[in-house]
Coordinates of N, CA and C in Angstrom, one line a residue:
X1 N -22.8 20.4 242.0 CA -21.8 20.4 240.9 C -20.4 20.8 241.4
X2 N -20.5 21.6 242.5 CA -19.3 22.8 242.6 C -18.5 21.0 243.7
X3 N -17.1 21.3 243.6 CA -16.6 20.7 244.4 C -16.6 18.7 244.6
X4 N -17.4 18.3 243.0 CA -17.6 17.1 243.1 C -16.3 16.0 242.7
X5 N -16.1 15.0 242.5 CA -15.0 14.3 243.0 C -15.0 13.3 242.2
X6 N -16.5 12.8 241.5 CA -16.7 11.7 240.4 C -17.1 12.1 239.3
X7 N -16.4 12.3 238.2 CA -17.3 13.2 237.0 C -17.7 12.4 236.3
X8 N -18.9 13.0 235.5 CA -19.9 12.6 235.0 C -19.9 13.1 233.5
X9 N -20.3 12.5 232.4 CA -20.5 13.7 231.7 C -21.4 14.6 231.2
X10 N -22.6 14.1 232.4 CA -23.6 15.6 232.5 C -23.7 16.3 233.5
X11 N -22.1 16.0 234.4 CA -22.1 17.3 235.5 C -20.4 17.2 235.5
X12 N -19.9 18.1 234.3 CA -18.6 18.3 234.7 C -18.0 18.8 236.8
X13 N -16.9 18.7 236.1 CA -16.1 19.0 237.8 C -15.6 20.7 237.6
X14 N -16.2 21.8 238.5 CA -15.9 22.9 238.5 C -15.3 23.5 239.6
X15 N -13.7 24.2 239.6 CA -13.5 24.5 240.8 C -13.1 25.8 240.5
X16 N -13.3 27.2 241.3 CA -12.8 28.2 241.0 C -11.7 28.8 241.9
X17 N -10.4 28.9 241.0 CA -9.4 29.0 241.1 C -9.0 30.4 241.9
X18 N -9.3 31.4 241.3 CA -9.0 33.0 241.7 C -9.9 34.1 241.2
X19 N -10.6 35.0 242.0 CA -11.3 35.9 242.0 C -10.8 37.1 241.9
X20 N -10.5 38.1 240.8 CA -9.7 39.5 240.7 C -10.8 40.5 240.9
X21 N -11.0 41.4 242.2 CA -12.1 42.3 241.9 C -11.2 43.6 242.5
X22 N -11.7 44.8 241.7 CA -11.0 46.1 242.5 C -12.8 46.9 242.8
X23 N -11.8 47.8 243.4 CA -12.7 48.7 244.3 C -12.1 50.3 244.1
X24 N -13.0 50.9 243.7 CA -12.9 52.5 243.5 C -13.1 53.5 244.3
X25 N -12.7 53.8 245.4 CA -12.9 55.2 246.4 C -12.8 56.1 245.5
X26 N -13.3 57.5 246.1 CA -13.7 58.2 245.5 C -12.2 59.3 246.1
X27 N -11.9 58.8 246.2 CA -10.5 59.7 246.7 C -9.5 59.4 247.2
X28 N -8.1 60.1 247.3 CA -6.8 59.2 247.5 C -6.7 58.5 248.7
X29 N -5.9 57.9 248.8 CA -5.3 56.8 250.7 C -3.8 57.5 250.3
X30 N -3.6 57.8 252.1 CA -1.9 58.0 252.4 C -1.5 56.7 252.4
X31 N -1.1 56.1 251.4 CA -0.5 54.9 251.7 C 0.9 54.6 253.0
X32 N 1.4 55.4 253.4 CA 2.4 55.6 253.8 C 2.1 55.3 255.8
X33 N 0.8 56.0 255.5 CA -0.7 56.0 256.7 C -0.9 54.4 256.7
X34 N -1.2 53.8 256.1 CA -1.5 52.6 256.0 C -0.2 52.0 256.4
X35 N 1.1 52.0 256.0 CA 1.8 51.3 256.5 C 2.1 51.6 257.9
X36 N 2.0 52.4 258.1 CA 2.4 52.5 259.5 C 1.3 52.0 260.4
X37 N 0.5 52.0 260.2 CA -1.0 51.3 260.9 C -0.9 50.0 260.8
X38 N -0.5 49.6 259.8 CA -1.0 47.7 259.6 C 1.0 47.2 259.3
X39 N 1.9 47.4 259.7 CA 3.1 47.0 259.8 C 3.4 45.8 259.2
X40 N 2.1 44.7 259.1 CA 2.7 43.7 258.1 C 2.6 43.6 257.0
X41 N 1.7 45.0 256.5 CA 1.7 45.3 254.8 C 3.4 45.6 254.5
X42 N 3.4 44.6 253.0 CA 4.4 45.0 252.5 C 3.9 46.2 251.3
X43 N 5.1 47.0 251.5 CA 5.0 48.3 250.7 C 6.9 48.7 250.3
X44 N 7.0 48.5 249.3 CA 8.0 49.1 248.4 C 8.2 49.8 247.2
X45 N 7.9 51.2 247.3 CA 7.8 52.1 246.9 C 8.7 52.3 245.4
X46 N 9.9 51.5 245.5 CA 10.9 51.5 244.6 C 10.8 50.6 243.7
X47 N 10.2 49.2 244.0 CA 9.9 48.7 243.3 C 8.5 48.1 242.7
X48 N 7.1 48.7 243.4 CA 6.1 48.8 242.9 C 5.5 49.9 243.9
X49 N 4.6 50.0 242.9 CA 3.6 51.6 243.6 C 2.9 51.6 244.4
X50 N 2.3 50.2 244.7 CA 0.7 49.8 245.7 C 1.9 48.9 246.6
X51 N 0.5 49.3 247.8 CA 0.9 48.2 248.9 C 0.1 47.1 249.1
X52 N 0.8 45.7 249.4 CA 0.2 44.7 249.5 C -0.6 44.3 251.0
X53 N -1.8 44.3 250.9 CA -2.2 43.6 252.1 C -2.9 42.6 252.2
X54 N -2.7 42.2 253.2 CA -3.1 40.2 253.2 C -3.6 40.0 253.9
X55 N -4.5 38.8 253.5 CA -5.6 38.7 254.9 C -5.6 37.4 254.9
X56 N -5.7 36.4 256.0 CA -5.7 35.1 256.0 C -7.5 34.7 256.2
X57 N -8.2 35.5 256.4 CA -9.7 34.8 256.1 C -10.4 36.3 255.8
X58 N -10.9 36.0 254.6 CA -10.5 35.3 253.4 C -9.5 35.2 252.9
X59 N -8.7 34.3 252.4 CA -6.8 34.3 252.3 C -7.2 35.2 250.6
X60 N -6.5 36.2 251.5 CA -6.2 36.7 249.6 C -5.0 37.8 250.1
X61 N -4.8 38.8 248.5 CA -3.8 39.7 248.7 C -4.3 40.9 248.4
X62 N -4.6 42.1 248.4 CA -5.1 43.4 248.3 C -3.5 44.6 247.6
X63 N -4.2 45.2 246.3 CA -3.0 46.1 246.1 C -3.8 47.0 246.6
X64 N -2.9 48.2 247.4 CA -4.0 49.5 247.4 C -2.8 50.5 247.0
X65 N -3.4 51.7 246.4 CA -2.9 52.3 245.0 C -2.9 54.0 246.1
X66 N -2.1 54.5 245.6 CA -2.5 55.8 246.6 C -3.8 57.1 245.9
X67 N -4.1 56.4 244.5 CA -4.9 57.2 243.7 C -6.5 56.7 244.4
X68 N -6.5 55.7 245.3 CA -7.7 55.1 246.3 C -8.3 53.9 245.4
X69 N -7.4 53.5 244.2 CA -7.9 52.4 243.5 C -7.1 50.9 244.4
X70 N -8.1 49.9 244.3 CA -7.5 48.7 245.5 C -7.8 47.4 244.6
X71 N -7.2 46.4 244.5 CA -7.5 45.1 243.7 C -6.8 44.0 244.6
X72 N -8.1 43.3 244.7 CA -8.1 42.0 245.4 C -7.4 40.9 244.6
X73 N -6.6 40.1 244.8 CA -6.7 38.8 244.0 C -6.9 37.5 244.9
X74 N -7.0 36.0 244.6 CA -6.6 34.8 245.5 C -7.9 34.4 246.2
X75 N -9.1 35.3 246.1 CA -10.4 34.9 246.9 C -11.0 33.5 245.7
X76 N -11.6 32.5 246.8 CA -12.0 31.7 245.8 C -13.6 31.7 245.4
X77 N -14.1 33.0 245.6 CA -15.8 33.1 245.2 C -15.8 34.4 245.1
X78 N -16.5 35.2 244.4 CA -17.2 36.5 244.4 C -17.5 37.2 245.3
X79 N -18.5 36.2 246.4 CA -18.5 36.8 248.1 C -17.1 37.0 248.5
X80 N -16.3 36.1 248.5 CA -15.1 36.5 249.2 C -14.4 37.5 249.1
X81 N -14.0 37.6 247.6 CA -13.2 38.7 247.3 C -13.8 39.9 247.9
X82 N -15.2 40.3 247.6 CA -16.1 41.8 248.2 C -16.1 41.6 249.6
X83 N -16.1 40.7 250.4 CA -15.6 40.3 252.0 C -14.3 41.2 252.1
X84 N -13.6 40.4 251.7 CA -12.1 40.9 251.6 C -11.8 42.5 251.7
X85 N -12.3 43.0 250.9 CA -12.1 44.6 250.2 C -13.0 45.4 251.5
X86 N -14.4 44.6 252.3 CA -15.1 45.8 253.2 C -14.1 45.2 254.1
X87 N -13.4 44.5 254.2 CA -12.6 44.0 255.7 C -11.9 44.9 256.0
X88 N -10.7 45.1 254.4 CA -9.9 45.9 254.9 C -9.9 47.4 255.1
X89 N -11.1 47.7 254.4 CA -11.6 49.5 254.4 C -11.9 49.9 256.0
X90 N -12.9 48.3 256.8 CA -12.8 48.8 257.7 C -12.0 48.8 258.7
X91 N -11.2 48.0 258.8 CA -9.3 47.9 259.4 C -8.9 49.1 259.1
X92 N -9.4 49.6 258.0 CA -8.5 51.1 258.0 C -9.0 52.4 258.6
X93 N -10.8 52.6 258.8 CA -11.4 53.2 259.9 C -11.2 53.0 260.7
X94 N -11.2 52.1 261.5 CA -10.8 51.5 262.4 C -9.3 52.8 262.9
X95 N -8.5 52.8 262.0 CA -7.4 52.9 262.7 C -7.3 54.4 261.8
X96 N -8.0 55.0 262.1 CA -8.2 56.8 261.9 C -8.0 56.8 259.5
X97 N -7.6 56.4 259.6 CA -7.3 56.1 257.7 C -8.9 56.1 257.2
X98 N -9.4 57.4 257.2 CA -11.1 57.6 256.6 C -11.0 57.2 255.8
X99 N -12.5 56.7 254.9 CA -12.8 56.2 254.0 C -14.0 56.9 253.7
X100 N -14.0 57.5 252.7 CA -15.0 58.5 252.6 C -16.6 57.4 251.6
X101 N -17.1 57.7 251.9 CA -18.7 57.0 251.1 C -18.4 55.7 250.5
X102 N -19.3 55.4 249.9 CA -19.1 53.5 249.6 C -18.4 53.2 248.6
X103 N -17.4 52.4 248.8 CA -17.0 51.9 247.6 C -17.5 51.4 246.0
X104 N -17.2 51.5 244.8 CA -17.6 50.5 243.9 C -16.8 49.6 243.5
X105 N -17.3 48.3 243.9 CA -16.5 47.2 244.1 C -17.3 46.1 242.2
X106 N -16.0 45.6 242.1 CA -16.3 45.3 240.7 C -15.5 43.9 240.6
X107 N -16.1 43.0 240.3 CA -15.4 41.2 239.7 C -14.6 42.2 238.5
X108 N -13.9 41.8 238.4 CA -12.5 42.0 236.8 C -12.7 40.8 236.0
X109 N -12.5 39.8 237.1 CA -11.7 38.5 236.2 C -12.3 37.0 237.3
X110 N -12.5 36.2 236.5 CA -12.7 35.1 237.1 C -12.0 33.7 237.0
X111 N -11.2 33.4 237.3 CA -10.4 32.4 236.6 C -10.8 30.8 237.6
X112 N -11.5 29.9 236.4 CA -11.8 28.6 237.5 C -11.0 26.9 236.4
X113 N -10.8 26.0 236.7 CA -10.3 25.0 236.3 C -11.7 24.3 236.3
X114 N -11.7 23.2 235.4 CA -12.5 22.2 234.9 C -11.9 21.0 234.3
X115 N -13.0 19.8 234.6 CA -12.5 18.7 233.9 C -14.0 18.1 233.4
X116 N -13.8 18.1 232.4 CA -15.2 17.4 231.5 C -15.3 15.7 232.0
X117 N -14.1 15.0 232.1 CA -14.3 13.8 232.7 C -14.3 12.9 231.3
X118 N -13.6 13.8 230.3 CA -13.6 12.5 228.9 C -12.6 12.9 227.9
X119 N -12.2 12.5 227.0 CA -10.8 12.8 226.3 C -11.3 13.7 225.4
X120 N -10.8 14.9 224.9 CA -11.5 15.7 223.5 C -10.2 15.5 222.0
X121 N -10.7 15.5 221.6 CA -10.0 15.3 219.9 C -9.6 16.6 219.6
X122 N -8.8 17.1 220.0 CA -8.8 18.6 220.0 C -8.6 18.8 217.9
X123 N -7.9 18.4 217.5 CA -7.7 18.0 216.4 C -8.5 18.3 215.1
X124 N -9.9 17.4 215.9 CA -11.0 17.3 215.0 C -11.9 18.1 215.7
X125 N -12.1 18.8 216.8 CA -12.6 20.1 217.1 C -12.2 21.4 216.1
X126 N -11.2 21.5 216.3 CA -10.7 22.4 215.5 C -11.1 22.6 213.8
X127 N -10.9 21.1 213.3 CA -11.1 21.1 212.0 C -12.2 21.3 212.0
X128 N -13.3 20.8 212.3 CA -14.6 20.7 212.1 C -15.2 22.2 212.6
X129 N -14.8 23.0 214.1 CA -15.6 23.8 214.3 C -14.4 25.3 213.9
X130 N -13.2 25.3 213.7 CA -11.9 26.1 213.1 C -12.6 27.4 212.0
X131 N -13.3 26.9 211.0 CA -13.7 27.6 210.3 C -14.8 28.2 210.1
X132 N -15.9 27.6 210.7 CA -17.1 27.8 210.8 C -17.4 28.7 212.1
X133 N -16.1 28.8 213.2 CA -16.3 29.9 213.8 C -15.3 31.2 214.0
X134 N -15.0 31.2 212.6 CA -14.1 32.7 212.7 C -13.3 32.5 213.2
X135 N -12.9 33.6 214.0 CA -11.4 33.3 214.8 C -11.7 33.4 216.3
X136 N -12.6 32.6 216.6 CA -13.0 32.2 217.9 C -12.2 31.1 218.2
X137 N -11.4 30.5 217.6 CA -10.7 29.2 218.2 C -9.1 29.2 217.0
X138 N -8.2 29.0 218.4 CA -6.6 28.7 218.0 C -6.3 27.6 218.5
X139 N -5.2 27.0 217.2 CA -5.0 25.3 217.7 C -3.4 25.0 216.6
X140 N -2.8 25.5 217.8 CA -1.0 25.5 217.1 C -0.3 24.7 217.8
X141 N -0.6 22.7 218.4 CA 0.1 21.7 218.9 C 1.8 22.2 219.1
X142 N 2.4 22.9 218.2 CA 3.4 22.6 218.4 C 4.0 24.2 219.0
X143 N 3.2 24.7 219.2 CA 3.3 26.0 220.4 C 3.0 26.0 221.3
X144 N 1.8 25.2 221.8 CA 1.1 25.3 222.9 C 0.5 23.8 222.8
X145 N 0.1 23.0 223.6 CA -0.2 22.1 223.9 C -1.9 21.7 223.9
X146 N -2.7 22.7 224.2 CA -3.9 23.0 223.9 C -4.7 24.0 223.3
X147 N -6.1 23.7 223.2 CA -7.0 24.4 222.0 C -7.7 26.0 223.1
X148 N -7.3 26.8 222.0 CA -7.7 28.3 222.9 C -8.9 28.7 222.5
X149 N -10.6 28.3 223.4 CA -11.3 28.9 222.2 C -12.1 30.0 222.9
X150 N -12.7 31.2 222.3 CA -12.7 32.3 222.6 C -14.5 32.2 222.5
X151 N -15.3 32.1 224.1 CA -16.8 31.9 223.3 C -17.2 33.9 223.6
X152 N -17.9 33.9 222.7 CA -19.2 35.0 222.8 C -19.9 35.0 224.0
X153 N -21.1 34.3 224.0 CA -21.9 34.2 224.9 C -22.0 33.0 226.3
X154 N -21.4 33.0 226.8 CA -21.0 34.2 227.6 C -19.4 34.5 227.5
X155 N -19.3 35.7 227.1 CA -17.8 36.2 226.7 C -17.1 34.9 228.3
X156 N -15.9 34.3 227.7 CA -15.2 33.9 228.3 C -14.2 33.2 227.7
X157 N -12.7 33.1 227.8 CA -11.9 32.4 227.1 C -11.4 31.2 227.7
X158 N -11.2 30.0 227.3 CA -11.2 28.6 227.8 C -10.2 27.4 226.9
X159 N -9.2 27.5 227.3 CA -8.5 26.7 227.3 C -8.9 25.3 227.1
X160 N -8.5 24.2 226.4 CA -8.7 23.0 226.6 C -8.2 22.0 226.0
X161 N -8.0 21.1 226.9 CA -6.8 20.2 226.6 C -7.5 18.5 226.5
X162 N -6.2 18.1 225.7 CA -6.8 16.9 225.2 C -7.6 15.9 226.5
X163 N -7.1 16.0 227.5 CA -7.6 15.1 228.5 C -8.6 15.0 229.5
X164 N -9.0 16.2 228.5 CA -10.9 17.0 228.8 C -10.5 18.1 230.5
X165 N -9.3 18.0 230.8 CA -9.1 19.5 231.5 C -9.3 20.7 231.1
X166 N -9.7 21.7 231.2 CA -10.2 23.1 231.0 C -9.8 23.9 232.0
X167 N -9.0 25.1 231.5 CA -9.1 26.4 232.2 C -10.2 27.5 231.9
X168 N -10.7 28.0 232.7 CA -11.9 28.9 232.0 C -11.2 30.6 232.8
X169 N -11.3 31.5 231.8 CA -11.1 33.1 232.5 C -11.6 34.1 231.4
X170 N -11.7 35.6 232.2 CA -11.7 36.1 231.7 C -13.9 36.5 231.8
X171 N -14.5 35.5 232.3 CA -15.6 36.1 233.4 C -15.7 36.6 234.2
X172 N -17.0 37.5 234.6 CA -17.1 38.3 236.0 C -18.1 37.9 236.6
X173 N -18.7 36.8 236.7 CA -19.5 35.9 237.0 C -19.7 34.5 237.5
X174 N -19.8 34.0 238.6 CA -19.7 32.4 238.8 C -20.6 31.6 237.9
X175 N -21.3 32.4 237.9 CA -22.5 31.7 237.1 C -22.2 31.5 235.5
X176 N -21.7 32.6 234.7 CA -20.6 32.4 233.9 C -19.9 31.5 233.5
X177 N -18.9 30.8 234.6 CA -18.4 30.3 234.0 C -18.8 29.0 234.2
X178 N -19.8 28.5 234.8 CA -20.7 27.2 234.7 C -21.9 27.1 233.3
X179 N -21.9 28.0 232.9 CA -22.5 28.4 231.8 C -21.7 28.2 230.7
X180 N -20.5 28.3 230.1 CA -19.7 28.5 229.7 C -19.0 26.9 229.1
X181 N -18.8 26.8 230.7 CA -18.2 25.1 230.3 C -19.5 24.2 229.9
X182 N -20.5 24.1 230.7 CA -21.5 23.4 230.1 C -21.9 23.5 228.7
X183 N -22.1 24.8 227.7 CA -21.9 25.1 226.2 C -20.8 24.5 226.0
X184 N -19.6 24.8 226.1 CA -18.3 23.8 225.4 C -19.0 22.1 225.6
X185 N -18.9 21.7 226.8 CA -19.4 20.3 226.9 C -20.7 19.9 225.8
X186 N -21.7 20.7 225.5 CA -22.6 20.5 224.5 C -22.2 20.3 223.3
X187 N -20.9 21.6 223.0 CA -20.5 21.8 221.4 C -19.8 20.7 221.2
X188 N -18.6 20.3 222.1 CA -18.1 18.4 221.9 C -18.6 17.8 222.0
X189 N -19.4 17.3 222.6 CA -20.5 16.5 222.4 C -21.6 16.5 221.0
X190 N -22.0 17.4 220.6 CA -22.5 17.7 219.1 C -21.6 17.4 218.3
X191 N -20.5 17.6 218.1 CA -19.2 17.5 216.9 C -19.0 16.0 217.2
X192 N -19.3 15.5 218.2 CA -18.6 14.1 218.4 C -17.2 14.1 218.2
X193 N -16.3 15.4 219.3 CA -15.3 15.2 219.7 C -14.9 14.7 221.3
X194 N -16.0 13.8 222.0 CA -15.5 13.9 223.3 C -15.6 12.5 223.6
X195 N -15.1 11.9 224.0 CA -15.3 10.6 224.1 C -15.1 10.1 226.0
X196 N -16.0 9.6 226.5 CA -16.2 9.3 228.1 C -16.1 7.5 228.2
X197 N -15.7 7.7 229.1 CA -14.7 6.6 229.6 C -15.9 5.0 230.0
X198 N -17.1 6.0 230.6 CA -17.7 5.2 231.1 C -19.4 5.3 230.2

C-alpha cells in the first residue's frame, strides 16, 4: 500500500509526511553544554528557548528544552523519529552531557497525505453525512477550499478535497492513519460520494 504509484480504489495511495514525537528526561540539560559540544546546533536564546539539532539520517530537527523536554519533528515513520531522539542522547554521552535513565519517548502527532484516486462530491458529503454526524464535519467552500472531517474512531482529523486528495493528522499511530483513510474511503463510497475514473 505504503509508497504505491497507481491508485486503486481499494488500495488508496498513503504517504507519511511528518512524525512529531517528544521525549521526557527525568531531569534538566545545560543547554549551553550542548552547544558548545555539537557547534552546529543552532541555539538563540533571545529569540527561542530550545536548541535545534539536526540530523541528516534520519533527516529531522530536534528542540531540546533546558527543562530535559526534547521534540523531534520531519522523521518520516515512528521508527525514525525514536532513532532520532536515542541518536542524539547518545551524541550527548558520548560527549560528557549525562543522560540520566531512559527516556519516555512519545508519537504526538502524525501527519500523512493521501489520495483516494477518485473525485469526492464534497457538497453532497456534507449534506447527506453534515447532520447526521454532529459536528464532526465543516464545509465553508468559500473559506477554505475543502471538507474538515473530524473522525472518532480512530481519533484523527482529515482534510479532504474535491479531487479525492487527503491530509490526515493528528494520530499517533501509522497504523491509524491507514485505518482512518480506509473508513473515510468506505463512508464515500456508502453515500455514493466518490466517483473513480476507472
Amino acid at each position: 500500500m505504503k509508497g504505491k504509484s497507481k491508485y486503486s480504489p481499494d488500495e488508496p495511495w498513503i504517504k507519511i509526511e511528518n512524525v512529531v514525537a517528544s521525549a521526557s528526561l527525568k531531569h534538566g540539560i545545560d543547554i549551553r553544554a550542548v552547544r558548545r559540544a555539537f557547534p552546529e546546533t543552532e541555539y538563540k536564546p533571545e529569540v527561542f528557548p530550545g536548541l535545534v539539532f539536526r540530523l541528516n539520517r534520519p533527516k529531522t530537527a530536534t528542540l531540546i528544552f533546558s527543562s530535559g523536554k526534547m521534540v523531534c519533528t520531519g522523521a518520516k515513520s515512528e521508527k525514525d523519529s525514536i532513532r532520532a531522539l536515542k541518536s542524539i542522547i547518545r551524541k550527548m554521552n558520548k560527549e560528557n552531557i549525562v543522560i540520566m535513565g531512559k527516556p519516555e519517548i512519545e508519537i504526538q502527532n502524525i501527519v500523512a497525505s493521501a489520495n483516494l484516486g477518485g473525485r469526492v462530491d464534497l457538497f453532497g458529503f456534507y449534506q447527506m453525512c453534515g447532520r447526521s454526524m454532529g459536528g464532526k464535519i465543516m464545509y465553508e467552500p468559500e473559506q477554505f477550499p475543502g471538507l474538515i472531517y473530524r473522525m472518532e474512531d480512530p481519533k484523527a482529523v482529515i482534510l479532504v478535497f474535491a479531487s479525492g486528495k487527503l491530509v490526515c493528522t493528528g494520530t499517533r499511530k501509522e497504523a491509524d492513519v491507514y485505518r482512518a483513510v480506509d473508513k473515510l474511503r468506505r463512508i464515500l463510497e456508502e453515500y455514493n460520494v466518490i466517483s473513480y475514473d476507472h
